[in-house]
Amino acid sequence: MIWRSVDLRRTALRTLLQLQLNMAASTFCPVLLPLSRINCKLNGIYTLISLNKTAAYSTGLSVKKTGAKTGLPQRGGKELRRQIKQVLQPRTERMAVDQDWTAVYPTAASFKADAVPLPVRMGYPVKKGVPPSKKGNLELLKIPNFLHLTPNAIKKQCEALKPFCTEWPAALDSDEKCEKHFPIQVQKKDYVFAGPSLRHPDARIVTLTVKLSSLNLDDHARKKMIKLSGERYNKDTDTLTITADSCPLKQQNHDYAMYMLTVLYHESWKIEAWEKEKTRADMEEYVWEDSPSQKNILETLLRIRPLSEQQEEGEVREELLGREEVQEYKDSVTKLKNEGETEGNMQQYKEAVKKLLSI
Amino acid sequence: MCWIIFFFKLITVIEEPDTLFQTLTVLVKGHDKAVLDSYEFLASMAAKELGLTLAKVSEPPKNIERLTLLKSVHIFKKHRVQYEMRTHFRCIEISKVTGSTAQVYLEYIQRNLPEGMAMEVTKTPFIYMRSFSNSDVSVFHMLKPDSV
């Protein structure tokens, strides 16, 4: 009587497992359903019923057909003892060298000393000893392991992901082309972290960078734009950076940054009435026309060659200004004032003065 | 048979233009350098397998936060205990990715992010004429005619 009921139970279990195996094979997921650990109390001994005589665990997605009926473990026989011994051994003893590791660790799982056939040791060594072995080692359990992400596993998973990727357009192969076609750059940040809330306060920040050379600005508009931007303009790289973080949402900050750029642009093109009163002190760079330097040089040259009565002062001025040496002198002074004093600039100034005064 | 049909339904092509990212910077932070090394291997291998260009893989300097606390619950001001928290970083920069590829790569990377690590992703998308927000379209009249 006892045997028959056990037999019925075993067949029922076996059919259930077959169904499970079939399901696992049919769904396109890398996660294997845990199979085959069926505990059954048999004759007062807890045994693991195996579907096939050789292995207690299934390997890979292959469906092993259980053709022959597994024989009942003999009462107290060699067979039973052999099976128990096999099952109580760690799984590593039964692993083949060329097995599919992705089946052993398909997903992230904690370190199992009996499933990893590596002689790993971890922890602080005992006095005059070695680090503790992997059996029952808490340090190995605590640290995240990448056993489910071996190169093979990564390759397989990336192969499966490839159909969802798209190619970069071939026309935009260089940085210059990208800059030419897309001069405005917007930088946004996203965060992945563990915490009580999903939101990160810095995720709303949006930074907009644009080169002023790519905007449609004339001389006056450019200077006004630089003055309006203030600290946000970088002279060395000619970039304007607008950081928007006052709104709670990223999209709002993005819109605000775009709006700021538009406003700056349009305001810089406008010419206000009070802009006429711009003095020499407000100028961004040194301009030689109408400067004391020009007046001085003209006076000096006029004194060298005094005016004759026929010539007009205005005409002489024009003629003097048109001379090559004067132009050179003008360039050297402008360079000195705008770029500061360097060896080259000073040399140039010296040469220009020597030529002008014919020394 | 049913799984084949399921597989084909997974990929749908939409008419909407794909976003283009100039750079995608992934900065990973963690307390353990060995775990960061393994994660860097995963990220760079995944990028290579998916055909992405790895512009730079760097290790910014670690940040150590130290605190000095009293050792005892009550009095004993001269006896203190010091703790420190070390944060190691890894920066992976990918240049010129399309939106779909970036989504796939980031999702893969993020699902395999180990416990105890944080990630910061910096994206610089291209803003172009066919974007759907009104603010973007309004910007294009400001650019020089030959650029766009």
Coordinates of C-alpha atoms in Angstrom, one line a residue:
Chain A
M1 CA 0.0 0.0 0.0
I2 CA 2.7 2.4 1.0
W3 CA 4.7 1.8 -2.2
R4 CA 1.7 2.4 -4.5
S5 CA 0.9 5.8 -2.9
V6 CA 4.5 6.9 -3.2
D7 CA 4.5 5.7 -6.8
L8 CA 1.4 7.8 -7.6
R9 CA 2.9 10.8 -5.9
R10 CA 6.1 10.5 -7.8
T11 CA 4.4 10.2 -11.2
A12 CA 2.3 13.3 -10.4
L13 CA 5.4 15.2 -9.4
R14 CA 7.2 14.0 -12.5
T15 CA 4.5 15.2 -14.9
L16 CA 4.4 18.6 -13.1
L17 CA 8.1 18.9 -13.6
Q18 CA 7.9 18.0 -17.2
L19 CA 5.4 20.8 -17.7
Q20 CA 7.7 23.2 -16.0
L21 CA 10.6 22.2 -18.1
N22 CA 8.6 22.6 -21.3
M23 CA 7.5 26.1 -20.2
A24 CA 11.1 27.1 -19.4
A25 CA 12.2 25.9 -22.8
S26 CA 9.4 27.8 -24.6
T27 CA 9.6 31.2 -23.0
F28 CA 12.4 33.4 -24.3
C29 CA 13.8 34.4 -21.0
P30 CA 17.3 33.7 -19.7
V31 CA 16.0 33.0 -16.2
L32 CA 15.7 29.3 -15.5
L33 CA 13.1 28.2 -13.1
P34 CA 14.6 26.3 -10.3
L35 CA 13.9 22.7 -11.0
S36 CA 14.3 19.3 -9.6
R37 CA 14.7 19.7 -5.9
I38 CA 11.9 17.6 -4.7
N39 CA 12.2 16.5 -1.1
C40 CA 10.3 13.4 -0.3
K41 CA 10.1 11.5 2.9
L42 CA 10.7 7.9 1.9
N43 CA 11.0 5.2 4.5
G44 CA 11.9 7.7 7.1
I45 CA 14.9 9.0 5.1
Y46 CA 14.8 12.3 3.4
T47 CA 15.9 11.7 -0.2
L48 CA 16.0 13.8 -3.3
I49 CA 14.1 12.2 -6.1
S50 CA 16.0 12.5 -9.3
L51 CA 14.3 12.4 -12.7
N52 CA 17.3 10.9 -14.3
K53 CA 19.7 8.5 -12.6
T54 CA 22.8 10.6 -13.1
A55 CA 22.2 14.2 -12.1
A56 CA 20.0 15.8 -9.5
Y57 CA 20.0 19.2 -11.3
S58 CA 19.1 19.9 -14.8
T59 CA 21.7 21.6 -17.1
G60 CA 20.8 24.2 -19.6
L61 CA 17.5 24.6 -21.4
S62 CA 17.6 21.1 -22.8
V63 CA 14.6 18.9 -22.0
K64 CA 15.9 15.6 -20.9
K65 CA 13.3 12.9 -21.7
T66 CA 12.9 10.5 -19.0
G67 CA 12.3 7.5 -21.1
A68 CA 13.0 4.7 -18.6
K69 CA 11.2 4.7 -15.4
T70 CA 13.6 5.5 -12.5
G71 CA 13.8 2.5 -10.4
L72 CA 12.7 2.7 -6.9
P73 CA 15.6 3.1 -4.5
Q74 CA 16.2 -0.3 -3.0
R75 CA 15.6 -0.6 0.7
G76 CA 18.9 -0.1 2.4
G77 CA 20.8 -1.2 -0.7
K78 CA 24.0 0.0 -2.4
E79 CA 21.9 2.0 -4.8
L80 CA 20.4 4.1 -2.1
R81 CA 23.7 4.7 -0.4
R82 CA 25.3 5.6 -3.8
Q83 CA 22.5 8.1 -4.5
I84 CA 22.6 9.7 -1.1
K85 CA 26.4 10.0 -1.4
Q86 CA 26.1 11.6 -4.9
V87 CA 23.6 14.1 -3.7
L88 CA 25.4 15.0 -0.6
Q89 CA 28.6 15.8 -2.6
P90 CA 29.0 19.4 -3.7
R91 CA 27.8 20.0 -7.2
T92 CA 31.3 21.2 -8.2
E93 CA 32.4 17.5 -8.2
R94 CA 30.0 16.8 -11.0
M95 CA 30.7 19.8 -13.2
A96 CA 32.2 19.3 -16.6
V97 CA 35.1 21.6 -17.7
D98 CA 33.2 22.7 -20.8
Q99 CA 29.8 23.2 -19.2
D100 CA 27.6 26.1 -19.9
W101 CA 28.2 28.5 -17.0
T102 CA 25.3 30.7 -18.0
A103 CA 23.1 27.9 -16.8
V104 CA 24.7 27.7 -13.4
Y105 CA 24.4 31.4 -12.8
P106 CA 21.8 32.8 -15.1
T107 CA 21.0 35.8 -13.0
A108 CA 22.5 37.7 -10.1
A109 CA 22.7 35.3 -7.1
S110 CA 24.7 35.1 -4.0
F111 CA 27.9 33.1 -3.9
K112 CA 27.2 29.4 -3.5
A113 CA 30.4 27.6 -2.4
D114 CA 29.0 24.3 -3.7
A115 CA 28.1 25.7 -7.1
V116 CA 31.3 27.6 -7.9
P117 CA 34.2 25.3 -8.7
L118 CA 36.9 27.8 -7.9
P119 CA 39.3 27.5 -4.9
V120 CA 38.5 31.1 -3.7
R121 CA 39.8 32.3 -0.3
M122 CA 38.7 35.5 1.3
G123 CA 39.0 37.3 4.6
Y124 CA 41.7 38.2 7.0
P125 CA 44.1 35.3 7.6
V126 CA 44.3 33.6 11.0
K127 CA 47.7 34.0 12.8
K128 CA 50.3 32.1 10.8
G129 CA 47.6 31.0 8.5
V130 CA 45.8 31.6 5.3
P131 CA 42.6 33.4 4.4
P132 CA 39.6 31.2 5.2
S133 CA 38.2 29.0 2.4
K134 CA 35.0 29.4 0.6
K135 CA 32.9 27.0 2.6
G136 CA 30.6 29.1 4.9
N137 CA 32.6 32.3 4.1
L138 CA 30.5 35.3 4.9
E139 CA 32.8 37.7 3.2
L140 CA 32.1 36.0 -0.1
L141 CA 28.4 36.2 0.5
K142 CA 28.5 39.9 1.3
I143 CA 30.4 41.2 -1.7
P144 CA 28.4 41.5 -4.9
N145 CA 29.7 38.9 -7.4
F146 CA 29.7 39.1 -11.2
L147 CA 29.4 35.3 -11.7
H148 CA 26.3 35.8 -13.8
L149 CA 28.2 38.3 -16.1
T150 CA 31.0 36.3 -17.6
P151 CA 32.2 37.4 -21.0
N152 CA 30.2 34.6 -22.6
A153 CA 27.0 35.7 -20.8
I154 CA 27.6 39.3 -21.8
K155 CA 28.1 38.3 -25.4
K156 CA 24.9 36.3 -25.4
Q157 CA 22.9 39.0 -23.9
C158 CA 24.3 41.7 -26.2
E159 CA 23.5 39.5 -29.2
A160 CA 19.9 39.4 -28.0
L161 CA 19.9 43.1 -27.5
K162 CA 21.4 44.0 -30.9
P163 CA 18.1 44.1 -32.8
F164 CA 16.9 47.0 -30.6
C165 CA 19.9 49.2 -31.5
T166 CA 20.0 51.7 -34.3
E167 CA 23.0 52.9 -36.3
W168 CA 24.6 56.3 -36.1
P169 CA 24.0 58.3 -39.3
A170 CA 27.0 58.1 -41.5
A171 CA 26.8 61.8 -42.6
L172 CA 27.7 63.0 -39.1
D173 CA 31.1 61.3 -38.8
S174 CA 33.2 64.2 -37.6
D175 CA 32.9 66.6 -34.6
E176 CA 33.1 69.6 -36.9
K177 CA 30.1 68.5 -38.9
C178 CA 28.1 67.9 -35.7
E179 CA 29.0 71.4 -34.4
K180 CA 28.1 72.9 -37.8
H181 CA 24.7 71.3 -37.9
F182 CA 23.9 71.3 -34.2
P183 CA 25.5 74.3 -32.6
I184 CA 23.3 74.3 -29.5
Q185 CA 24.2 71.7 -26.9
V186 CA 22.0 70.9 -23.9
Q187 CA 23.3 68.8 -21.1
K188 CA 21.0 66.8 -18.8
K189 CA 21.7 64.5 -15.9
D190 CA 20.0 61.3 -14.7
Y191 CA 20.7 59.4 -11.5
V192 CA 20.4 55.8 -10.4
F193 CA 20.8 55.2 -6.7
A194 CA 19.3 53.5 -3.7
G195 CA 17.4 55.7 -1.3
P196 CA 14.1 56.4 0.2
S197 CA 12.9 58.4 -2.8
L198 CA 13.3 58.0 -6.5
R199 CA 13.9 61.7 -7.2
H200 CA 17.3 63.3 -7.2
P201 CA 17.3 67.0 -6.7
D202 CA 20.1 67.7 -9.2
A203 CA 18.2 65.9 -12.0
R204 CA 16.3 69.0 -12.8
I205 CA 19.4 71.0 -13.8
V206 CA 19.8 71.8 -17.5
T207 CA 23.0 73.4 -19.0
L208 CA 22.8 75.0 -22.4
T209 CA 26.1 75.8 -24.3
V210 CA 26.3 77.6 -27.6
K211 CA 29.2 79.2 -29.5
L212 CA 28.5 82.8 -30.4
S213 CA 30.2 82.4 -33.7
S214 CA 27.3 80.2 -34.8
L215 CA 24.7 82.7 -34.0
N216 CA 23.5 85.4 -36.4
L217 CA 25.0 88.5 -34.8
D218 CA 26.6 91.6 -36.1
D219 CA 29.4 93.5 -34.3
H220 CA 27.2 95.6 -32.1
A221 CA 24.9 92.7 -31.3
R222 CA 27.8 90.5 -30.4
K223 CA 29.3 93.0 -28.0
K224 CA 26.0 93.7 -26.4
M225 CA 25.4 90.0 -26.0
I226 CA 28.7 89.5 -24.3
K227 CA 28.0 92.4 -22.0
L228 CA 24.5 91.0 -21.2
S229 CA 25.8 87.5 -20.5
G230 CA 28.4 88.7 -18.1
E231 CA 30.0 85.7 -16.3
R232 CA 28.3 83.1 -18.5
Y233 CA 30.4 83.9 -21.5
N234 CA 33.8 82.3 -21.9
K235 CA 36.1 84.4 -24.0
D236 CA 38.7 81.7 -24.7
T237 CA 36.3 79.2 -26.2
D238 CA 33.7 81.7 -27.3
T239 CA 30.9 79.8 -25.6
L240 CA 27.9 81.1 -23.8
T241 CA 26.7 78.7 -21.0
I242 CA 23.2 79.1 -19.5
T243 CA 22.4 76.9 -16.5
A244 CA 18.7 76.7 -15.6
D245 CA 17.8 75.2 -12.3
S246 CA 15.1 77.3 -10.9
C247 CA 12.1 75.2 -12.0
P248 CA 11.3 71.8 -10.4
L249 CA 11.1 69.8 -13.6
K250 CA 13.7 69.2 -16.3
Q251 CA 11.5 70.0 -19.2
Q252 CA 10.6 73.3 -17.6
N253 CA 14.2 74.2 -17.1
H254 CA 15.0 73.2 -20.7
D255 CA 12.2 75.6 -21.9
Y256 CA 13.5 78.3 -19.7
A257 CA 17.1 78.0 -21.0
M258 CA 15.8 78.2 -24.6
Y259 CA 13.7 81.2 -23.7
M260 CA 16.8 82.9 -22.1
L261 CA 18.8 82.4 -25.2
T262 CA 16.0 83.8 -27.4
V263 CA 15.6 86.9 -25.1
L264 CA 19.4 87.5 -25.1
Y265 CA 19.6 87.3 -28.9
H266 CA 16.7 89.7 -29.5
E267 CA 17.8 92.2 -26.8
S268 CA 21.3 92.3 -28.3
W269 CA 20.0 93.3 -31.7
K270 CA 18.0 96.2 -30.3
I271 CA 19.7 99.6 -30.1
E272 CA 18.5 101.7 -27.2
A273 CA 18.5 105.5 -27.2
W274 CA 21.0 105.6 -24.4
E275 CA 23.6 103.5 -26.3
K276 CA 24.6 106.6 -28.2
E277 CA 26.2 107.9 -25.0
K278 CA 28.9 105.1 -25.1
T279 CA 32.2 106.6 -24.1
R280 CA 35.8 105.5 -24.7
A281 CA 35.8 104.0 -21.1
D282 CA 32.9 101.7 -22.1
M283 CA 34.6 100.3 -25.1
E284 CA 35.5 96.6 -24.9
E285 CA 38.6 96.9 -27.0
Y286 CA 41.0 99.7 -27.9
V287 CA 40.2 101.6 -31.0
W288 CA 42.9 103.8 -32.5
E289 CA 40.7 106.3 -34.4
D290 CA 40.2 109.5 -32.4
S291 CA 42.6 108.3 -29.7
P292 CA 45.4 110.4 -28.1
S293 CA 47.9 108.2 -29.8
Q294 CA 46.6 109.2 -33.2
K295 CA 46.6 112.9 -32.3
N296 CA 50.2 112.6 -31.0
I297 CA 51.5 110.9 -34.1
L298 CA 49.9 113.4 -36.4
E299 CA 51.3 116.3 -34.4
T300 CA 54.8 114.8 -34.4
L301 CA 54.7 114.2 -38.2
L302 CA 53.4 117.6 -38.9
R303 CA 56.2 119.1 -36.9
I304 CA 58.8 117.0 -38.7
R305 CA 57.5 118.3 -42.1
P306 CA 55.9 121.7 -41.5
L307 CA 52.8 122.7 -43.5
S308 CA 53.3 124.8 -46.6
E309 CA 50.7 127.4 -47.2
Q310 CA 49.0 125.7 -50.2
Q311 CA 48.2 122.4 -48.4
E312 CA 45.1 122.1 -46.2
E313 CA 45.4 120.6 -42.8
G314 CA 42.6 118.2 -43.4
E315 CA 44.1 116.9 -46.6
V316 CA 47.5 116.5 -45.0
R317 CA 46.0 114.5 -42.2
E318 CA 44.3 112.2 -44.6
E319 CA 47.5 111.7 -46.6
L320 CA 49.5 111.1 -43.4
L321 CA 47.0 108.5 -42.1
G322 CA 47.1 106.7 -45.4
R323 CA 50.9 106.2 -45.2
E324 CA 52.1 102.6 -44.7
E325 CA 54.3 103.4 -41.7
V326 CA 51.4 105.1 -39.9
Q327 CA 49.2 102.0 -40.5
E328 CA 51.9 99.8 -39.1
Y329 CA 52.2 102.0 -36.1
K330 CA 48.4 101.9 -35.6
D331 CA 48.5 98.1 -35.8
S332 CA 51.3 97.7 -33.2
V333 CA 49.6 100.1 -30.8
T334 CA 46.2 98.4 -31.1
K335 CA 47.9 95.0 -30.5
L336 CA 49.7 96.2 -27.5
K337 CA 46.6 97.7 -25.9
N338 CA 44.3 94.8 -26.7
E339 CA 46.6 91.8 -26.1
G340 CA 49.0 93.2 -23.5
E341 CA 52.7 93.4 -23.6
T342 CA 54.6 90.5 -25.0
E343 CA 58.0 90.2 -26.6
G344 CA 56.6 90.0 -30.1
N345 CA 54.3 93.0 -29.6
M346 CA 57.1 95.2 -28.2
Q347 CA 59.4 94.3 -31.1
Q348 CA 56.7 95.2 -33.5
Y349 CA 56.1 98.5 -31.8
K350 CA 59.8 99.3 -31.8
E351 CA 60.1 98.5 -35.5
A352 CA 57.1 100.6 -36.4
V353 CA 58.4 103.6 -34.4
K354 CA 61.8 103.3 -36.1
K355 CA 60.3 103.2 -39.5
L356 CA 58.0 106.1 -38.8
L357 CA 60.7 108.4 -37.5
S358 CA 63.1 107.1 -40.1
I359 CA 65.8 106.1 -37.6
Chain B
M1 CA 5.5 28.3 -32.0
C2 CA 4.0 31.0 -29.8
W3 CA 7.4 32.3 -28.7
I4 CA 8.5 33.2 -32.2
I5 CA 5.5 35.5 -32.6
F6 CA 6.2 37.0 -29.2
F7 CA 9.8 37.7 -30.2
F8 CA 8.8 39.5 -33.4
K9 CA 6.3 41.7 -31.6
L10 CA 9.1 43.0 -29.3
I11 CA 10.7 45.1 -32.1
T12 CA 8.5 47.9 -33.5
V13 CA 9.8 50.7 -35.7
I14 CA 8.2 54.1 -35.1
E15 CA 8.1 57.0 -37.5
E16 CA 9.4 59.5 -34.9
P17 CA 13.0 60.5 -35.5
D18 CA 15.6 59.0 -33.2
T19 CA 17.3 61.4 -30.8
L20 CA 21.1 61.7 -31.3
F21 CA 23.5 62.0 -28.4
Q22 CA 26.8 63.7 -28.8
T23 CA 28.2 62.2 -25.6
L24 CA 26.9 59.9 -23.0
T25 CA 28.9 60.0 -19.8
V26 CA 28.3 57.3 -17.1
L27 CA 29.9 58.1 -13.7
V28 CA 29.7 55.1 -11.3
K29 CA 30.3 55.6 -7.6
G30 CA 31.0 52.8 -5.1
H31 CA 32.8 51.9 -1.9
D32 CA 34.7 48.9 -3.2
K33 CA 37.3 49.3 -5.9
A34 CA 37.3 45.7 -7.0
V35 CA 33.6 45.8 -7.7
L36 CA 34.1 49.0 -9.7
D37 CA 36.8 47.3 -11.8
S38 CA 34.5 44.4 -12.6
Y39 CA 31.7 46.8 -13.5
E40 CA 34.0 48.7 -15.7
F41 CA 34.8 45.5 -17.5
L42 CA 31.1 44.8 -18.0
A43 CA 30.3 48.3 -19.2
S44 CA 33.2 48.4 -21.7
M45 CA 32.5 44.9 -23.0
A46 CA 28.8 45.6 -23.5
A47 CA 29.7 48.8 -25.3
K48 CA 32.1 47.0 -27.6
E49 CA 29.6 44.2 -28.3
L50 CA 26.8 46.7 -29.1
G51 CA 29.2 48.6 -31.4
L52 CA 29.5 51.8 -29.4
T53 CA 32.6 54.0 -29.4
L54 CA 34.2 54.3 -26.0
A55 CA 35.8 57.7 -25.9
K56 CA 37.3 57.6 -22.5
V57 CA 37.4 55.2 -19.5
S58 CA 38.9 57.1 -16.5
E59 CA 39.1 56.8 -12.8
P60 CA 38.5 60.2 -11.1
P61 CA 40.3 60.5 -7.7
K62 CA 38.5 59.0 -4.7
N63 CA 36.7 61.1 -2.1
I64 CA 37.3 60.3 1.6
E65 CA 34.9 61.7 4.1
R66 CA 36.2 61.4 7.7
L67 CA 34.4 62.0 11.0
T68 CA 35.8 62.1 14.5
L69 CA 33.3 61.1 17.2
L70 CA 33.5 60.6 20.9
K71 CA 34.2 57.0 21.8
S72 CA 32.2 57.0 25.0
V73 CA 28.5 57.8 25.6
H74 CA 29.3 60.1 28.5
I75 CA 32.4 62.3 29.1
F76 CA 35.9 61.1 28.1
K77 CA 36.5 63.9 25.7
K78 CA 40.1 62.9 25.1
H79 CA 39.2 59.5 23.7
R80 CA 37.7 59.6 20.3
V81 CA 37.0 57.3 17.4
Q82 CA 37.5 58.1 13.7
Y83 CA 35.5 56.8 10.8
E84 CA 36.0 57.3 7.1
M85 CA 33.8 56.7 4.1
R86 CA 35.6 56.2 0.8
T87 CA 33.9 56.8 -2.5
H88 CA 35.6 55.5 -5.6
F89 CA 34.6 56.7 -9.0
R90 CA 34.7 55.3 -12.6
C91 CA 33.9 57.4 -15.6
I92 CA 32.9 55.9 -18.9
E93 CA 32.4 58.2 -21.8
I94 CA 30.6 57.1 -25.0
S95 CA 30.4 59.4 -28.0
K96 CA 28.0 59.5 -30.8
V97 CA 25.1 57.2 -29.9
T98 CA 21.6 57.1 -31.2
G99 CA 18.7 57.4 -28.7
S100 CA 17.5 53.8 -29.2
T101 CA 21.0 52.3 -28.7
A102 CA 21.6 54.6 -25.7
Q103 CA 18.4 53.4 -24.1
V104 CA 19.2 49.7 -24.7
Y105 CA 22.8 50.2 -23.4
L106 CA 21.8 52.2 -20.3
E107 CA 19.0 49.8 -19.4
Y108 CA 21.4 46.8 -19.7
I109 CA 24.0 48.6 -17.6
Q110 CA 21.5 49.8 -15.0
R111 CA 19.9 46.4 -14.5
N112 CA 23.3 44.9 -13.8
L113 CA 24.3 47.7 -11.4
P114 CA 25.5 45.9 -8.3
E115 CA 24.0 46.7 -4.9
G116 CA 25.7 49.5 -3.1
M117 CA 26.7 51.4 -6.2
A118 CA 25.2 54.6 -7.6
M119 CA 25.3 56.0 -11.2
E120 CA 25.1 59.4 -12.7
V121 CA 24.3 59.6 -16.4
T122 CA 25.1 62.9 -18.3
K123 CA 23.5 63.1 -21.7
T124 CA 24.0 65.8 -24.4
P125 CA 21.4 65.3 -27.1
F126 CA 21.4 67.2 -30.3
I127 CA 18.6 69.8 -30.6
Y128 CA 17.1 69.8 -34.0
M129 CA 14.3 71.3 -36.0
R130 CA 12.0 68.3 -35.8
S131 CA 11.9 68.2 -32.0
F132 CA 8.4 68.5 -30.6
S133 CA 8.8 71.2 -28.0
N134 CA 7.8 74.7 -29.1
S135 CA 10.8 76.2 -27.3
D136 CA 13.3 74.3 -29.5
V137 CA 11.7 75.3 -32.8
S138 CA 11.8 79.0 -31.9
V139 CA 15.5 78.9 -31.4
F140 CA 16.4 78.2 -35.0
H141 CA 15.9 81.6 -36.5
M142 CA 18.8 82.8 -34.4
L143 CA 21.4 80.6 -36.0
K144 CA 23.4 81.5 -39.0
P145 CA 21.8 80.4 -42.3
D146 CA 24.6 78.1 -43.4
S147 CA 24.8 76.1 -40.2
V148 CA 21.5 74.3 -40.1

